[in-house]
Coordinates of N, CA and C in Angstrom, one line a residue:
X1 N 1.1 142.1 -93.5 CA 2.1 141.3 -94.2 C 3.1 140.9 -93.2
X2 N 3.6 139.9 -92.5 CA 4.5 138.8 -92.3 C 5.8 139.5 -92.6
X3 N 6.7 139.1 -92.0 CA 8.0 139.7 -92.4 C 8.9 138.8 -93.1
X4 N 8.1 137.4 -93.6 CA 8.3 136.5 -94.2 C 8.4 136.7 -95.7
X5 N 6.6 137.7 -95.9 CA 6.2 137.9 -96.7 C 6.7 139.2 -97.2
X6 N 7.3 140.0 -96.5 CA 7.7 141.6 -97.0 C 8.4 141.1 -98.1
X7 N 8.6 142.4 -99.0 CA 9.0 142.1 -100.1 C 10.4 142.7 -99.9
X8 N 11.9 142.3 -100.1 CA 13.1 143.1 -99.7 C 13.5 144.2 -100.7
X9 N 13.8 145.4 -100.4 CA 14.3 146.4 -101.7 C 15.1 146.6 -102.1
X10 N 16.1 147.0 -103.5 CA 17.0 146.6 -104.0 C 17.7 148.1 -104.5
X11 N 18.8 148.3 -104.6 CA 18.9 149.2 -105.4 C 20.0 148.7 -106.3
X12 N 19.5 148.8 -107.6 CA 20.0 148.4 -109.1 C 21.1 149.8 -109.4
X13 N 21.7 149.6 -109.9 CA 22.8 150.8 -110.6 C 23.8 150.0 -111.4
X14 N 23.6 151.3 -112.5 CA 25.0 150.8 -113.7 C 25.8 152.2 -113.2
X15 N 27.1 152.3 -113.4 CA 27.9 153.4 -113.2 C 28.9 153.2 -114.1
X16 N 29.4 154.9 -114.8 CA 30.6 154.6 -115.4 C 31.2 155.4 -114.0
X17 N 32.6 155.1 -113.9 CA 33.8 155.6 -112.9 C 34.9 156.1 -114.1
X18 N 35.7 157.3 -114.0 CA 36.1 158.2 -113.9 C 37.1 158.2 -113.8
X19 N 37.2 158.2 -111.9 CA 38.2 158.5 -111.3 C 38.5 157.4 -110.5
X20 N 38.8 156.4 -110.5 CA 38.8 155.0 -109.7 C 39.3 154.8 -108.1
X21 N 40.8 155.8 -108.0 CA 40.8 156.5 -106.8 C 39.8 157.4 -105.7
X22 N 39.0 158.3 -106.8 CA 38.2 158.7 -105.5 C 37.2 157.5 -105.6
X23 N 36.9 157.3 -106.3 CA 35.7 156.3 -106.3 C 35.6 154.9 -104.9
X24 N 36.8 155.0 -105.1 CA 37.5 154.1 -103.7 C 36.8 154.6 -102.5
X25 N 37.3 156.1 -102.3 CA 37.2 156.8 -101.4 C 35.2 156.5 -101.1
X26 N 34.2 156.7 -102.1 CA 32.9 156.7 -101.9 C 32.6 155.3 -101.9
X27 N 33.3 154.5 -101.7 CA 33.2 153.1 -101.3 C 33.2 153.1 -99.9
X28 N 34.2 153.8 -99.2 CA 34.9 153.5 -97.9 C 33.3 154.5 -97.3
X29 N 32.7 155.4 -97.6 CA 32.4 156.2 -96.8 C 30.7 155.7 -97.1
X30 N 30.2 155.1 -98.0 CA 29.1 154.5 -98.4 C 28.5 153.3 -97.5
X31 N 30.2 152.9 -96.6 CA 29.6 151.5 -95.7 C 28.9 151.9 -94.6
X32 N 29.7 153.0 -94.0 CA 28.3 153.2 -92.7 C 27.1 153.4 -93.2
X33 N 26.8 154.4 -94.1 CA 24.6 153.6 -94.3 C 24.5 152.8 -94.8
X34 N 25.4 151.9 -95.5 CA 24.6 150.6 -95.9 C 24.9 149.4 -94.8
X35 N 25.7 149.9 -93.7 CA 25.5 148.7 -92.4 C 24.0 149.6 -91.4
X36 N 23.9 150.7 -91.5 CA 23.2 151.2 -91.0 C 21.9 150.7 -91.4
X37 N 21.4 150.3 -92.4 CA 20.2 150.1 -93.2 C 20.5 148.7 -93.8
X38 N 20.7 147.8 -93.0 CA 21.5 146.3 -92.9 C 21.1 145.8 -94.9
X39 N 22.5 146.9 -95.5 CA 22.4 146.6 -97.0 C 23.4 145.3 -97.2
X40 N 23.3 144.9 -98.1 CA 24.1 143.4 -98.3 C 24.2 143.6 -100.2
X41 N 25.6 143.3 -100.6 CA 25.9 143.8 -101.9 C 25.8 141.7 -102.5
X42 N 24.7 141.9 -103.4 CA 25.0 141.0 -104.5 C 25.0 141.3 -105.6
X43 N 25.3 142.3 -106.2 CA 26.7 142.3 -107.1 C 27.6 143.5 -107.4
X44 N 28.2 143.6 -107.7 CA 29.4 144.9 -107.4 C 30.4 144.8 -108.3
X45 N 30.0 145.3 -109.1 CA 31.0 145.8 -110.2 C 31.5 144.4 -110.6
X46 N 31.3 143.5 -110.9 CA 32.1 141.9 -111.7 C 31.9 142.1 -113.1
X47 N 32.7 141.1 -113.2 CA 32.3 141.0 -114.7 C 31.4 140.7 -115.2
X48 N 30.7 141.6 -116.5 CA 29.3 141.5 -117.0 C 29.4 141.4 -118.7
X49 N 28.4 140.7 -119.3 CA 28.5 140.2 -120.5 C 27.0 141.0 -120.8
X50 N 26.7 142.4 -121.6 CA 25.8 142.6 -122.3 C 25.4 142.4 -123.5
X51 N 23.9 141.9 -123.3 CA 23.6 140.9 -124.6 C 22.2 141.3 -125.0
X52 N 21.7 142.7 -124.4 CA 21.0 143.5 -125.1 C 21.0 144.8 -124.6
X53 N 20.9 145.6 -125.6 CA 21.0 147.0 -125.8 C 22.1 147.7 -124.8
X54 N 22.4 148.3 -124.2 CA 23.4 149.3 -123.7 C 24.1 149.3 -122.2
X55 N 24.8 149.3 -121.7 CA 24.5 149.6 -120.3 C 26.2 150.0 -119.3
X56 N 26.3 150.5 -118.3 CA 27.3 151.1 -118.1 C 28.7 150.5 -117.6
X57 N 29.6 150.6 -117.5 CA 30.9 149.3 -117.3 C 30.4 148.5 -115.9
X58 N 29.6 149.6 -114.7 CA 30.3 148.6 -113.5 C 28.3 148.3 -113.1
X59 N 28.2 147.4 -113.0 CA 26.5 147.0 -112.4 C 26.5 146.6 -111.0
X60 N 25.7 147.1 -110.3 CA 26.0 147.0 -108.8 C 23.9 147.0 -108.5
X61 N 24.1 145.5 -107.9 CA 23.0 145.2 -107.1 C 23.2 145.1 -105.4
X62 N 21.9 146.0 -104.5 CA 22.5 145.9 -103.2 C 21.0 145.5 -102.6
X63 N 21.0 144.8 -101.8 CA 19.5 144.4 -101.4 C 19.2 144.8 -99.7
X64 N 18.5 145.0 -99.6 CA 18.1 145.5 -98.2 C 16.8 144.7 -97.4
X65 N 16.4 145.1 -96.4 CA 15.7 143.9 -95.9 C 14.0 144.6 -95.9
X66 N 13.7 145.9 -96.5 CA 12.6 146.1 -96.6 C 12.9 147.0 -98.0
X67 N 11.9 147.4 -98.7 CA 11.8 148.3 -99.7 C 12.1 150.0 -98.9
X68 N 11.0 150.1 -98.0 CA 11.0 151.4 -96.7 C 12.5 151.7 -96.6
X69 N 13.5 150.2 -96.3 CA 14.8 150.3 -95.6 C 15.5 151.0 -97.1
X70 N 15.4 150.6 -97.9 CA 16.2 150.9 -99.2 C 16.4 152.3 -99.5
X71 N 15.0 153.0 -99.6 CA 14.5 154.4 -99.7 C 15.3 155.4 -98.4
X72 N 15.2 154.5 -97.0 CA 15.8 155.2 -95.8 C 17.0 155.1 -96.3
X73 N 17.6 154.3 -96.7 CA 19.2 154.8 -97.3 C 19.7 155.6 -98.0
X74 N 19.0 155.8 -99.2 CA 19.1 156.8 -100.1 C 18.8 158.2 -99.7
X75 N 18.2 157.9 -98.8 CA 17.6 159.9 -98.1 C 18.4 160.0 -97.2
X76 N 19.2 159.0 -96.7 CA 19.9 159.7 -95.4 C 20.9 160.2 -95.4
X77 N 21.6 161.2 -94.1 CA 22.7 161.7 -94.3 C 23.6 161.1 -94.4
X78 N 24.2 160.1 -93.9 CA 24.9 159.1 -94.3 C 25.5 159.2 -95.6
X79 N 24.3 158.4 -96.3 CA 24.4 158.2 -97.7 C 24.6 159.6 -98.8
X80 N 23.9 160.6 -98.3 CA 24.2 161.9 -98.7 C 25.5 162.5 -98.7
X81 N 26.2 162.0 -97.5 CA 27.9 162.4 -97.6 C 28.5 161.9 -98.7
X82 N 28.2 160.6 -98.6 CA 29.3 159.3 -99.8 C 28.8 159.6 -101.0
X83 N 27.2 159.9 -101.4 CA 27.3 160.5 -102.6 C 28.0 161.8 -103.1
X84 N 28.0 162.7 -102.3 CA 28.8 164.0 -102.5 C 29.8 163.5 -102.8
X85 N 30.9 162.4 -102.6 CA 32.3 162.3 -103.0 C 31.8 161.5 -104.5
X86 N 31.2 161.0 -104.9 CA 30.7 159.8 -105.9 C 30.7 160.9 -107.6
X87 N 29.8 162.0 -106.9 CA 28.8 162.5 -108.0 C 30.0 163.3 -108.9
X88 N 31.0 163.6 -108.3 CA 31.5 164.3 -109.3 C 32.8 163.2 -109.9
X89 N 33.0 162.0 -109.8 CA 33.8 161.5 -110.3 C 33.1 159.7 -111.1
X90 N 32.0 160.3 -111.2 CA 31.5 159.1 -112.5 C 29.9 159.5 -112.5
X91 N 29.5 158.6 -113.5 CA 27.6 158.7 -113.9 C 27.4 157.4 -113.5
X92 N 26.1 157.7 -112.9 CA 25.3 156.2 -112.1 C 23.7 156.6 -112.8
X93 N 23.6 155.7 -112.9 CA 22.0 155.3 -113.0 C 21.5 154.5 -111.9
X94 N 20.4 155.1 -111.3 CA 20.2 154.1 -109.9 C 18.8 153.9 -109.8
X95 N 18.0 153.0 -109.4 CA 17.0 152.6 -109.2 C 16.7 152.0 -108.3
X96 N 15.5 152.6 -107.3 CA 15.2 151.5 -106.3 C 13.9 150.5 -106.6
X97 N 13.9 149.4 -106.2 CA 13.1 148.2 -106.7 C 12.5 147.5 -105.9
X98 N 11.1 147.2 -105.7 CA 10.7 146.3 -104.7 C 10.8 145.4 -105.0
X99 N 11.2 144.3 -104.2 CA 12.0 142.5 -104.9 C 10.2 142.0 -104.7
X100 N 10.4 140.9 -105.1 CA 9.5 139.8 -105.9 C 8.8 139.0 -104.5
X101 N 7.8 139.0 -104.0 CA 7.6 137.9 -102.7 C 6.6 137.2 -104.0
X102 N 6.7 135.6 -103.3 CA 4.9 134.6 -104.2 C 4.4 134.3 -103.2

């Protein structure tokens, strides 16, 4: 497969926050792996209008340039630091996704 053709991976999350101050803090410390694993945020907590069934205040879409790259973020130490500040000051639901190539 073409790197035309790779499919890019996504990670989807709804999150409630808590503590909005630390939450800051796992923002600031979240950027070095997602420049590391050349992540790019289209969407981040905006405003969201739910118009079926349930879902959490802040929606955050981040797209990465391979599915492989998305997963390496999630496992890395990097990312393992900024979660340790995250986990105890809100609930995330997170999912990684392989995007759509035709």
């Amino acid at each position: 497969m073409s790197d035309k053709t790779q499919p890019k991976g996504y990670w989807i999350g709804h999150v409630t926050v808590d503590d909005p101050e630390a939450y800051a803090r796992y923002r600031e410390a979240n950027a070095v792996a997602f420049a590391k694993y050349g992540a790019r945020f289209l969407v981040r907590g905006g405003a969201q209008e739910v118009v079926e069934g349930e879902m959490r205040p802040r929606a955050v879409v981040i797209e990465f340039p391979s599915l492989e790259a998305a997963r390496a973020c999630y496992a890395s130490p990097e990312y393992e630091a900024a979660k340790a500040i995250r986990e105890p000051v809100s609930i995330a639901d997170l999912c990684i996704v392989e995007g759509y190539v035709e």
